[in-house]
Amino acid sequence: MLEFCLHVLIMSAIFGIAAVSLNLQAGTGGLLNFGQIALFGIGAYAVAILTRAGLPWPAALPAGMAAAALGGFAIGRLGRDLAAEYWALATLAVAELVRLVALNEDWLTGGPQGIGGIVGLFPGLDGVARALATLALAALLLLGTALMARRLGQTQFGRVLRLMRENPDLATALGHDIVACKVKVLAIGGAMAGLAGGLYTLYLAFIGPDQLLPFETFLIWTMVVLGGLGNVAGAVVGAMLVTTLYAGIPFLKDAVALPSDLTGSLRVFAIGSIVLAVLMLKPQGLVPERLRRLHAQRP
Amino acid sequence: MLSAHDVTRSFGGLTAVNHVSLEIGPREIVGLVGPNGSGKTTLLNLLSGFLAPTSGEIRFDGTTVSARRAWQPSRLGLRRSFQLPKLPARMSVLEVMLAGGRLPAGASPWRSLLTPGAVRREEAAFIGKAMGLLAEVDLAGLADHPAGGLSGGQQKLLGLAAVLMDDPAVLLLDEPTAGVNPSLRRRMADHLRRIREGGTALVIVEHDMGFIGDLCDRCLALDKGAVIANCRPDELSGNQQVVEAYLGRRRPGVPLRIVAGGTVGGTVDIRTNGARA
């Protein structure tokens, strides 16, 4: 049971980073990135390939972040002239492309079998000690990511992103190059998502194309929508709740004697229900975006 | 400062702006008048780089205004306001003001993270400037309120104040007084005059002839996308083409219905039936 709890917490922290990243792009910048899992996947595969080649993880992880940042930059440049909705569709297509490349380029990605047997984090430790060390690392990186995202949301950078979200023409009229802002936030979000993907690979010692299905993107979206778009703390809370639920559902089958092939569908059903319930009952999420009161702050 | 050279803009078969050339000098206040659909807003969009001309060229301060980089004129000192500002509901009034300023440290993600001191100093300076401008439009007390929650008139005033955060050389205003109450309207005229004294040229699209006559050095009247008059505001009412554009061609035997009232600054207030939608 302790090991299960640690597992859920580690996964919460990892997906928390991915959710904070999506929240910066979609919550603050209003960018409907439906290809978040591609950025996660680029980081995950980069770390897998590099550690397989013998690179230690402290070097592979930043490299994976850089690769995913480049991916974010590319997605931003790609659709720079597209309207928001069409760009959202394009991101979904890009994510599927990334998954198909991972599925088919056996020489690089191991094809459908993925890349396994990765030397994970803290190979010197065992069992609970290893899980605790992994949790500490993941939690620390989540904290760092969340603080960074919060800071970026508070300064002029975030202010321009929010103005871009609500009225791009006004942002342009005030002299802000919204394409450049979009590319910047996608590169930053990409690096964060790549960090989450890299951690994921290192923790599970495995990455495969099935981890990059579009459903994973919607899972991250569910976390952000449940927590509250535009609020960093909300993204972390949403990631914890969704991850716990997702991991907890298999236990339900023991409790209520459900056939085991139902748990997969039940998970999808639960995620869908959450999204619907939030959108109908509390569209601003559990921790809504707050208005920044700059004037009152002054001494 | 700002000039248009034989600019035309068509939307499909409709020519909204038709071979317009104009020149705005430093510290000039120019009114852009004409009936609805005469191409005023399209011309403003062209001048500000929000629309690309079908043919012709717009130049500002020695550079060509290009719609491919619509943000650039604003940074060079050519700024515009919107007829309906549609301000964000989840940003405060003060935040919208700061977004109108140029805060290079805070706008850079790296410097936001690595040089908090510079970001804080920069922000403090701009908050001071923003509060000063907000006081001039009676919005200082609402600094921490959601910008999108303001009334239509207040949103216009905030839109104008935000544009002033960067001390533009030329300001293009799209109906600044529509929805603003008369006493504030007078103060706005005073405010715009002060902005001009600070070295800014103004181009104002406006239906309120009193406001135009009170404020403008010169008027450009548009009809069906073409400039039909370029004269002092008080000469407008004597211009046959302008009167016809507003009221239609005079039929023999039917008296002209011009209400000569509200003579502000010696001009005749032309009020037309339905011309102010």
XYZ file of C-alpha atoms in Angstrom:
576
model
C 0.000 0.000 0.000
C 2.806 2.418 0.870
C 4.471 1.668 -2.424
C 1.219 2.283 -4.252
C 0.773 5.634 -2.517
C 4.315 6.626 -3.393
C 3.682 5.587 -6.982
C 0.573 7.748 -7.163
C 2.425 10.706 -5.673
C 5.320 10.350 -8.091
C 2.958 10.128 -11.044
C 1.035 13.124 -9.688
C 4.236 15.162 -9.551
C 5.266 14.115 -13.058
C 1.864 14.883 -14.549
C 1.717 17.986 -12.379
C 4.693 19.326 -14.336
C 2.944 18.498 -17.629
C -0.226 20.187 -16.360
C 1.620 23.321 -15.223
C 3.155 23.472 -18.682
C -0.231 23.168 -20.395
C -1.696 25.689 -18.006
C 0.953 28.245 -18.991
C 0.180 27.712 -22.677
C -3.592 27.316 -22.524
C -4.580 28.995 -19.267
C -2.355 32.055 -19.457
C -1.712 32.273 -23.195
C -5.054 30.901 -24.398
C -3.296 28.524 -26.789
C -5.415 25.416 -27.345
C -2.573 22.939 -27.527
C -4.117 19.533 -28.172
C -0.685 18.104 -28.869
C 0.756 18.477 -25.388
C 1.563 14.760 -25.294
C 3.895 15.228 -28.294
C 6.075 17.611 -26.277
C 5.967 15.173 -23.359
C 6.812 12.340 -25.764
C 9.723 14.147 -27.414
C 11.275 14.649 -23.972
C 10.519 11.052 -22.995
C 12.016 9.514 -26.124
C 15.018 11.841 -26.139
C 15.854 10.820 -22.578
C 15.300 7.125 -23.396
C 17.525 7.263 -26.468
C 20.261 9.226 -24.744
C 20.382 7.085 -21.586
C 20.400 3.963 -23.775
C 23.428 5.460 -25.503
C 25.113 5.660 -22.127
C 24.446 9.263 -21.041
C 23.714 9.628 -17.302
C 20.253 10.977 -16.502
C 21.357 14.371 -15.121
C 22.693 15.111 -18.619
C 19.929 13.357 -20.552
C 17.096 15.195 -18.780
C 18.169 18.735 -19.826
C 18.823 17.421 -23.335
C 15.296 16.022 -23.429
C 13.953 19.400 -22.268
C 15.884 21.150 -25.022
C 14.520 18.734 -27.636
C 10.947 19.298 -26.440
C 11.490 23.086 -26.344
C 12.560 22.859 -29.964
C 9.395 20.861 -30.649
C 7.288 23.573 -29.000
C 9.085 26.244 -31.002
C 8.337 24.302 -34.198
C 4.634 23.908 -33.362
C 4.471 27.649 -32.676
C 6.159 28.593 -35.941
C 4.177 26.041 -37.915
C 0.792 27.522 -37.302
C 1.759 31.145 -36.861
C -0.815 32.391 -39.343
C -3.599 29.993 -38.369
C -6.629 31.081 -36.392
C -6.783 29.611 -32.880
C -9.185 26.756 -33.671
C -7.298 25.611 -36.745
C -4.037 25.796 -34.888
C -5.556 23.555 -32.189
C -6.403 20.964 -34.838
C -2.891 21.223 -36.246
C -1.379 20.488 -32.820
C -3.485 17.325 -32.585
C -2.173 16.276 -36.004
C 1.419 17.015 -35.010
C 1.039 14.865 -31.882
C -0.221 11.966 -33.971
C 2.716 12.431 -36.349
C 5.146 12.244 -33.450
C 3.440 9.069 -32.214
C 3.522 7.490 -35.673
C 7.206 8.281 -36.039
C 7.800 6.635 -32.647
C 5.749 3.640 -33.760
C 7.502 3.126 -37.074
C 11.124 4.217 -36.780
C 12.282 0.996 -35.118
C 15.998 1.789 -35.452
C 15.603 4.865 -33.251
C 12.549 4.297 -31.087
C 12.228 0.518 -30.881
C 8.957 0.648 -32.814
C 5.837 -0.765 -31.167
C 7.899 -2.357 -28.370
C 9.229 1.029 -27.337
C 12.455 1.457 -25.397
C 12.778 -0.535 -22.222
C 15.480 -1.513 -19.787
C 16.496 2.074 -19.185
C 18.820 2.643 -16.247
C 16.384 4.680 -14.165
C 16.811 7.138 -11.343
C 18.903 6.198 -8.305
C 19.958 2.692 -9.417
C 21.882 2.295 -6.140
C 18.687 2.341 -4.049
C 15.969 -0.263 -3.654
C 12.251 -0.424 -3.059
C 10.801 2.245 -0.812
C 14.064 4.178 -0.511
C 14.274 4.460 -4.266
C 10.622 5.522 -4.519
C 11.154 8.134 -1.820
C 14.223 9.535 -3.554
C 12.343 9.626 -6.867
C 9.401 11.361 -5.215
C 11.712 13.946 -3.652
C 13.295 14.686 -7.032
C 9.953 14.838 -8.863
C 8.381 17.028 -6.182
C 11.362 19.389 -6.243
C 11.189 19.691 -10.020
C 7.424 20.245 -9.836
C 7.938 22.992 -7.278
C 10.580 24.630 -9.453
C 8.387 24.424 -12.544
C 5.347 25.776 -10.699
C 7.266 28.720 -9.220
C 8.731 29.518 -12.606
C 5.315 29.369 -14.280
C 3.827 31.560 -11.585
C 6.560 34.139 -11.953
C 6.207 34.186 -15.734
C 2.482 34.743 -15.315
C 3.027 37.741 -13.058
C 5.434 39.868 -15.065
C 4.816 41.762 -18.292
C 5.413 38.515 -20.189
C 2.369 36.896 -18.589
C 0.348 40.095 -18.819
C 0.887 40.194 -22.572
C -0.004 36.500 -22.799
C -3.276 37.126 -20.988
C -4.055 40.105 -23.199
C -3.264 37.919 -26.216
C -5.657 35.292 -24.846
C -8.519 37.750 -24.456
C -7.992 40.262 -27.256
C -5.130 39.599 -29.684
C -5.908 42.724 -31.731
C -5.514 44.943 -28.694
C -2.230 43.221 -27.818
C -1.002 43.893 -31.346
C -2.155 47.510 -31.197
C -0.139 47.961 -28.016
C 2.983 46.834 -29.859
C 3.227 43.197 -28.856
C 4.335 40.685 -31.452
C 1.868 37.945 -30.616
C 3.478 35.357 -32.877
C 6.765 35.805 -31.031
C 4.936 35.544 -27.685
C 3.212 32.375 -28.828
C 6.485 30.789 -29.950
C 8.191 31.751 -26.692
C 5.476 30.311 -24.465
C 5.365 27.103 -26.504
C 9.128 26.682 -26.246
C 8.993 27.238 -22.479
C 5.955 24.970 -22.147
C 7.756 22.435 -24.338
C 10.780 22.378 -22.053
C 8.508 21.811 -19.051
C 6.539 19.049 -20.789
C 9.824 17.492 -21.918
C 10.987 17.468 -18.307
C 7.812 15.623 -17.318
C 8.266 13.147 -20.168
C 11.899 12.555 -19.288
C 11.056 11.925 -15.639
C 8.296 9.563 -16.682
C 10.708 7.494 -18.792
C 13.343 7.422 -16.082
C 10.822 6.458 -13.413
C 9.154 3.639 -15.362
C 12.390 2.689 -17.166
C 10.268 2.424 -20.286
C 8.627 4.511 -23.007
C 6.462 3.268 -25.855
C 4.186 4.763 -28.535
C 1.063 3.774 -26.582
C 1.990 6.354 -23.976
C 1.619 9.051 -26.660
C -2.007 8.429 -27.604
C -4.222 11.524 -27.941
C -6.094 10.356 -24.843
C -3.037 11.279 -22.768
C -3.315 14.861 -23.984
C -6.944 14.948 -22.882
C -5.914 13.503 -19.536
C -3.590 16.477 -19.031
C -6.319 18.818 -20.244
C -8.697 17.302 -17.702
C -6.215 18.064 -14.926
C -5.926 21.689 -16.010
C -9.657 22.204 -16.549
C -10.529 20.550 -13.233
C -7.944 22.579 -11.336
C -8.775 25.864 -13.029
C -7.368 27.310 -16.248
C -4.980 30.149 -15.578
C -4.017 29.179 -12.043
C -0.748 27.341 -11.364
C -1.914 25.880 -8.059
C -5.051 24.668 -9.817
C -2.997 22.718 -12.341
C -1.105 20.960 -9.534
C -4.306 20.163 -7.611
C -5.994 18.916 -10.794
C -3.021 16.687 -11.621
C -3.089 15.126 -8.151
C -6.826 14.439 -8.201
C -6.941 13.023 -11.713
C -3.838 10.880 -11.224
C -5.171 9.467 -7.955
C -8.522 8.671 -9.501
C -6.903 7.169 -12.555
C -4.645 4.951 -10.488
C -7.381 4.128 -7.992
C -9.995 2.825 -10.417
C -8.388 -0.648 -10.795
C -8.961 -1.105 -7.045
C -12.640 -0.554 -7.620
C -12.892 -3.816 -9.506
C -11.744 -5.689 -6.399
C -14.260 -3.848 -4.285
C -17.305 -4.176 -6.560
C -16.239 -7.294 -8.452
C -16.115 -5.671 -11.876
C -14.625 -7.661 -14.734
C -11.019 -6.552 -15.220
C -11.473 -5.666 -18.896
C -13.891 -2.985 -17.782
C -11.375 -0.939 -15.805
C -9.874 0.618 -18.921
C -13.253 1.827 -20.136
C -14.187 2.911 -16.646
C -11.129 5.148 -16.522
C -12.076 6.868 -19.783
C -15.642 7.174 -18.524
C -14.479 8.754 -15.261
C -12.277 11.281 -17.074
C -15.108 12.213 -19.415
C -17.500 12.611 -16.489
C -15.078 14.895 -14.669
C -14.720 17.177 -17.682
C -18.484 17.360 -18.130
C -19.162 17.931 -14.451
C -16.565 20.712 -14.189
C -17.765 22.456 -17.330
C -21.365 22.374 -16.139
C -20.963 23.015 -12.419
C -17.764 25.008 -12.004
C -16.399 26.104 -15.373
C -13.656 28.175 -13.775
C -12.269 25.055 -12.028
C -11.561 24.255 -8.386
C -8.929 26.986 -8.005
C -10.053 29.798 -10.330
C -7.761 32.342 -11.890
C -7.438 35.374 -9.660
C -7.310 39.004 -10.653
C -3.949 40.569 -9.897
C -4.314 43.601 -7.642
C -1.200 45.570 -8.419
C -2.329 48.863 -7.005
C -3.188 47.588 -3.535
C 0.202 45.899 -3.393
C 2.034 49.185 -3.518
C 3.561 50.341 -0.256
C 5.069 62.028 -40.142
C 2.353 59.731 -41.428
C 1.375 59.629 -45.068
C -0.719 57.574 -47.437
C 0.155 57.471 -51.108
C -2.651 56.551 -53.482
C -3.991 53.872 -51.137
C -6.816 51.604 -52.249
C -8.415 48.740 -50.363
C -11.048 46.455 -51.826
C -13.028 43.705 -50.168
C -14.132 41.508 -53.035
C -16.105 43.798 -55.294
C -16.424 46.578 -52.731
C -13.827 49.324 -52.757
C -13.815 50.597 -49.184
C -10.954 53.034 -49.631
C -10.383 54.445 -53.078
C -7.091 56.121 -54.098
C -6.614 58.067 -50.911
C -3.523 60.162 -50.344
C -2.985 62.135 -47.207
C -0.300 63.614 -45.043
C -0.372 64.102 -41.278
C 2.119 66.601 -39.927
C 3.659 66.675 -36.441
C 1.289 67.873 -33.701
C -1.603 68.138 -36.091
C -5.134 67.162 -35.084
C -6.984 65.843 -38.087
C -10.617 64.781 -38.078
C -11.810 62.007 -40.313
C -15.505 62.475 -41.062
C -18.032 60.986 -43.377
C -21.276 59.046 -43.282
C -21.425 55.427 -42.145
C -19.791 53.104 -44.620
C -17.659 55.850 -46.130
C -14.422 54.013 -45.298
C -13.220 55.867 -42.193
C -12.508 52.818 -40.072
C -10.984 50.941 -43.013
C -8.683 53.883 -43.608
C -7.741 53.857 -39.924
C -7.021 50.132 -40.120
C -4.833 50.736 -43.156
C -2.964 53.628 -41.534
C -2.256 51.565 -38.419
C -1.056 48.507 -40.327
C -3.999 46.316 -39.316
C -5.016 45.940 -42.939
C -2.799 45.692 -45.994
C -3.692 48.064 -48.840
C -4.694 46.449 -52.124
C -2.487 49.044 -53.761
C -0.567 52.095 -52.648
C 1.715 52.659 -49.704
C 1.538 53.960 -46.140
C 4.656 55.485 -44.673
C 5.352 56.459 -41.113
C 8.516 58.191 -40.004
C 10.444 57.001 -43.051
C 9.370 53.348 -42.930
C 6.632 51.512 -44.801
C 3.772 50.356 -42.591
C 3.296 46.657 -43.259
C 0.325 44.574 -42.181
C 2.603 41.549 -41.936
C 4.020 43.073 -38.790
C 1.051 44.925 -37.413
C 2.720 45.284 -33.997
C 5.631 47.264 -35.367
C 4.040 50.689 -35.995
C 2.933 50.749 -32.376
C 6.508 50.292 -31.184
C 7.709 53.024 -33.533
C 5.176 55.450 -32.064
C 2.111 55.072 -34.299
C -0.704 53.819 -32.105
C -4.411 53.281 -32.485
C -7.500 52.820 -30.386
C -10.576 50.746 -31.158
C -14.189 51.713 -31.611
C -15.132 48.902 -29.204
C -12.116 48.140 -27.019
C -13.435 44.752 -25.713
C -11.145 44.807 -22.699
C -10.268 41.578 -20.897
C -12.545 40.470 -18.054
C -9.767 38.701 -16.180
C -7.225 41.518 -16.169
C -7.378 44.534 -13.931
C -7.536 48.108 -15.191
C -3.968 48.693 -14.029
C -2.756 45.542 -15.744
C -4.225 46.687 -19.054
C -2.413 50.003 -18.552
C 0.896 48.225 -17.940
C 0.349 46.068 -21.028
C 0.269 49.355 -22.945
C 3.722 50.310 -21.688
C 7.071 49.079 -22.825
C 8.610 46.988 -20.043
C 11.506 45.157 -21.689
C 12.755 43.402 -18.542
C 9.358 42.031 -17.576
C 8.479 41.140 -21.147
C 11.486 38.855 -21.445
C 10.951 35.444 -19.848
C 14.655 35.149 -19.014
C 14.883 38.510 -17.337
C 11.578 37.901 -15.538
C 13.231 34.932 -13.840
C 16.813 36.134 -13.477
C 16.637 39.865 -12.749
C 13.709 40.382 -10.369
C 15.144 43.709 -9.205
C 15.115 45.268 -12.662
C 11.608 43.930 -13.276
C 10.368 45.418 -10.001
C 11.908 48.863 -10.615
C 10.549 48.983 -14.137
C 7.093 47.958 -12.948
C 7.042 50.526 -10.148
C 7.894 53.314 -12.592
C 5.159 52.288 -14.999
C 2.592 51.846 -12.233
C 3.269 55.469 -11.290
C 2.799 56.611 -14.857
C -0.334 54.489 -15.270
C -1.941 55.880 -12.119
C -1.301 59.416 -13.366
C -2.989 58.697 -16.691
C -5.862 56.874 -14.989
C -6.464 59.889 -12.754
C -6.906 62.043 -15.857
C -9.762 59.851 -17.087
C -11.356 59.364 -13.651
C -10.421 55.694 -13.414
C -7.743 55.757 -10.707
C -10.211 54.458 -8.138
C -10.928 51.432 -10.288
C -7.282 50.412 -10.815
C -7.762 46.961 -9.323
C -11.133 46.263 -10.917
C -11.572 43.925 -13.874
C -11.136 45.971 -17.040
C -13.888 44.060 -18.839
C -16.343 44.975 -16.076
C -16.199 48.703 -16.814
C -18.997 50.457 -18.690
C -18.637 50.950 -22.408
C -17.618 54.587 -21.994
C -15.109 53.798 -19.284
C -13.638 51.066 -21.430
C -13.091 53.622 -24.185
C -11.331 55.944 -21.772
C -9.170 53.092 -20.510
C -8.393 52.054 -24.067
C -7.240 55.597 -24.758
C -5.202 55.820 -21.558
C -3.480 52.482 -22.254
C -2.437 53.663 -25.694
C -0.804 56.719 -24.093
C 1.487 54.595 -21.911
C 4.151 54.675 -24.610
C 3.996 58.389 -25.593
C 3.056 57.862 -29.248
C 4.060 60.340 -31.969
C 0.848 59.752 -33.897
C -2.387 58.554 -32.381
C -5.255 57.151 -34.438
C -8.550 57.258 -32.553
C -11.670 55.445 -33.706
C -14.738 57.282 -32.347
C -13.260 58.163 -28.973
C -16.381 59.903 -27.669
C -19.124 57.449 -28.657
C -20.735 56.332 -25.403
C -18.852 58.866 -23.293
C -21.009 61.337 -21.378
C -20.932 65.026 -22.413
C -19.020 66.423 -19.430
C -16.349 63.757 -19.767
C -16.385 64.428 -23.494
C -15.310 68.032 -22.893
C -12.595 66.877 -20.552
C -11.522 64.371 -23.141
C -11.154 67.153 -25.689
C -8.978 69.082 -23.205
C -7.014 65.939 -22.569
C -6.444 65.335 -26.266
C -5.269 68.932 -26.675
C -2.767 68.387 -23.887
C -1.601 65.215 -25.601
C -0.988 67.274 -28.726
C 0.934 69.853 -26.734
C 3.079 66.948 -25.550
C 4.101 66.416 -29.167
C 1.576 63.887 -30.476
C -0.340 64.195 -33.732
C -3.907 62.928 -33.677
C -6.168 61.460 -36.325
C -9.728 61.200 -35.050
C -12.634 59.338 -36.610
C -15.690 61.001 -35.148
C -19.357 61.635 -35.817
C -19.754 64.374 -33.233
C -19.234 67.515 -35.301
C -19.090 69.668 -32.212
C -16.194 67.646 -30.897
C -14.458 67.751 -34.297
C -14.959 71.481 -34.677
C -13.741 72.120 -31.171
C -10.595 70.109 -31.533
C -9.388 69.636 -35.097
C -7.085 71.839 -37.133
C -8.193 70.166 -40.307
C -10.804 67.723 -41.522
C -10.773 65.064 -44.164
C -14.241 64.135 -45.350
C -14.695 60.729 -46.914
C -17.498 59.480 -49.074
C -17.605 56.056 -50.734
C -13.932 55.553 -49.897
C -12.655 58.752 -51.503
C -11.553 62.024 -49.918
C -14.118 64.634 -50.939
C -12.912 67.498 -48.769
C -9.755 68.563 -46.987
C -10.533 71.749 -45.139
C -10.961 73.483 -41.772
C -13.845 72.031 -39.747
C -15.884 75.233 -40.027
C -15.711 75.011 -43.801
C -17.355 71.579 -43.862
C -20.915 72.772 -43.638
C -20.367 75.085 -46.610
C -19.019 72.296 -48.741
C -21.680 71.132 -51.151
C -20.169 67.655 -51.597
C -19.961 67.025 -47.863
C -23.520 68.111 -47.276
C -24.694 65.881 -50.074
C -22.706 62.928 -48.757
C -24.433 63.251 -45.415
C -27.894 64.250 -46.483
C -28.191 63.010 -50.003
C -28.572 65.123 -53.094
C -30.985 67.983 -52.717
C -34.116 67.631 -54.733
C -35.549 70.859 -56.159
C -38.295 72.246 -54.005
C -37.398 70.213 -50.844
C -35.775 72.336 -48.147
C -32.495 71.150 -46.608
C -32.889 70.026 -43.013
C -29.766 71.261 -41.356
C -30.145 71.994 -37.684
C -27.856 74.886 -36.914
C -27.362 74.505 -33.208
C -24.659 73.918 -30.631
C -22.214 76.240 -32.328
C -19.079 75.211 -30.531
C -16.057 77.199 -31.582
C -17.979 78.876 -34.371
C -18.852 75.729 -36.282
C -22.215 74.590 -37.444
C -23.379 71.349 -35.915
C -24.626 69.149 -38.699
C -27.119 66.638 -37.398
C -28.551 64.228 -39.875
C -31.344 61.772 -39.532
C -29.841 58.410 -38.727
C -26.284 59.351 -39.642
C -25.150 58.634 -36.100
C -25.947 54.963 -35.782
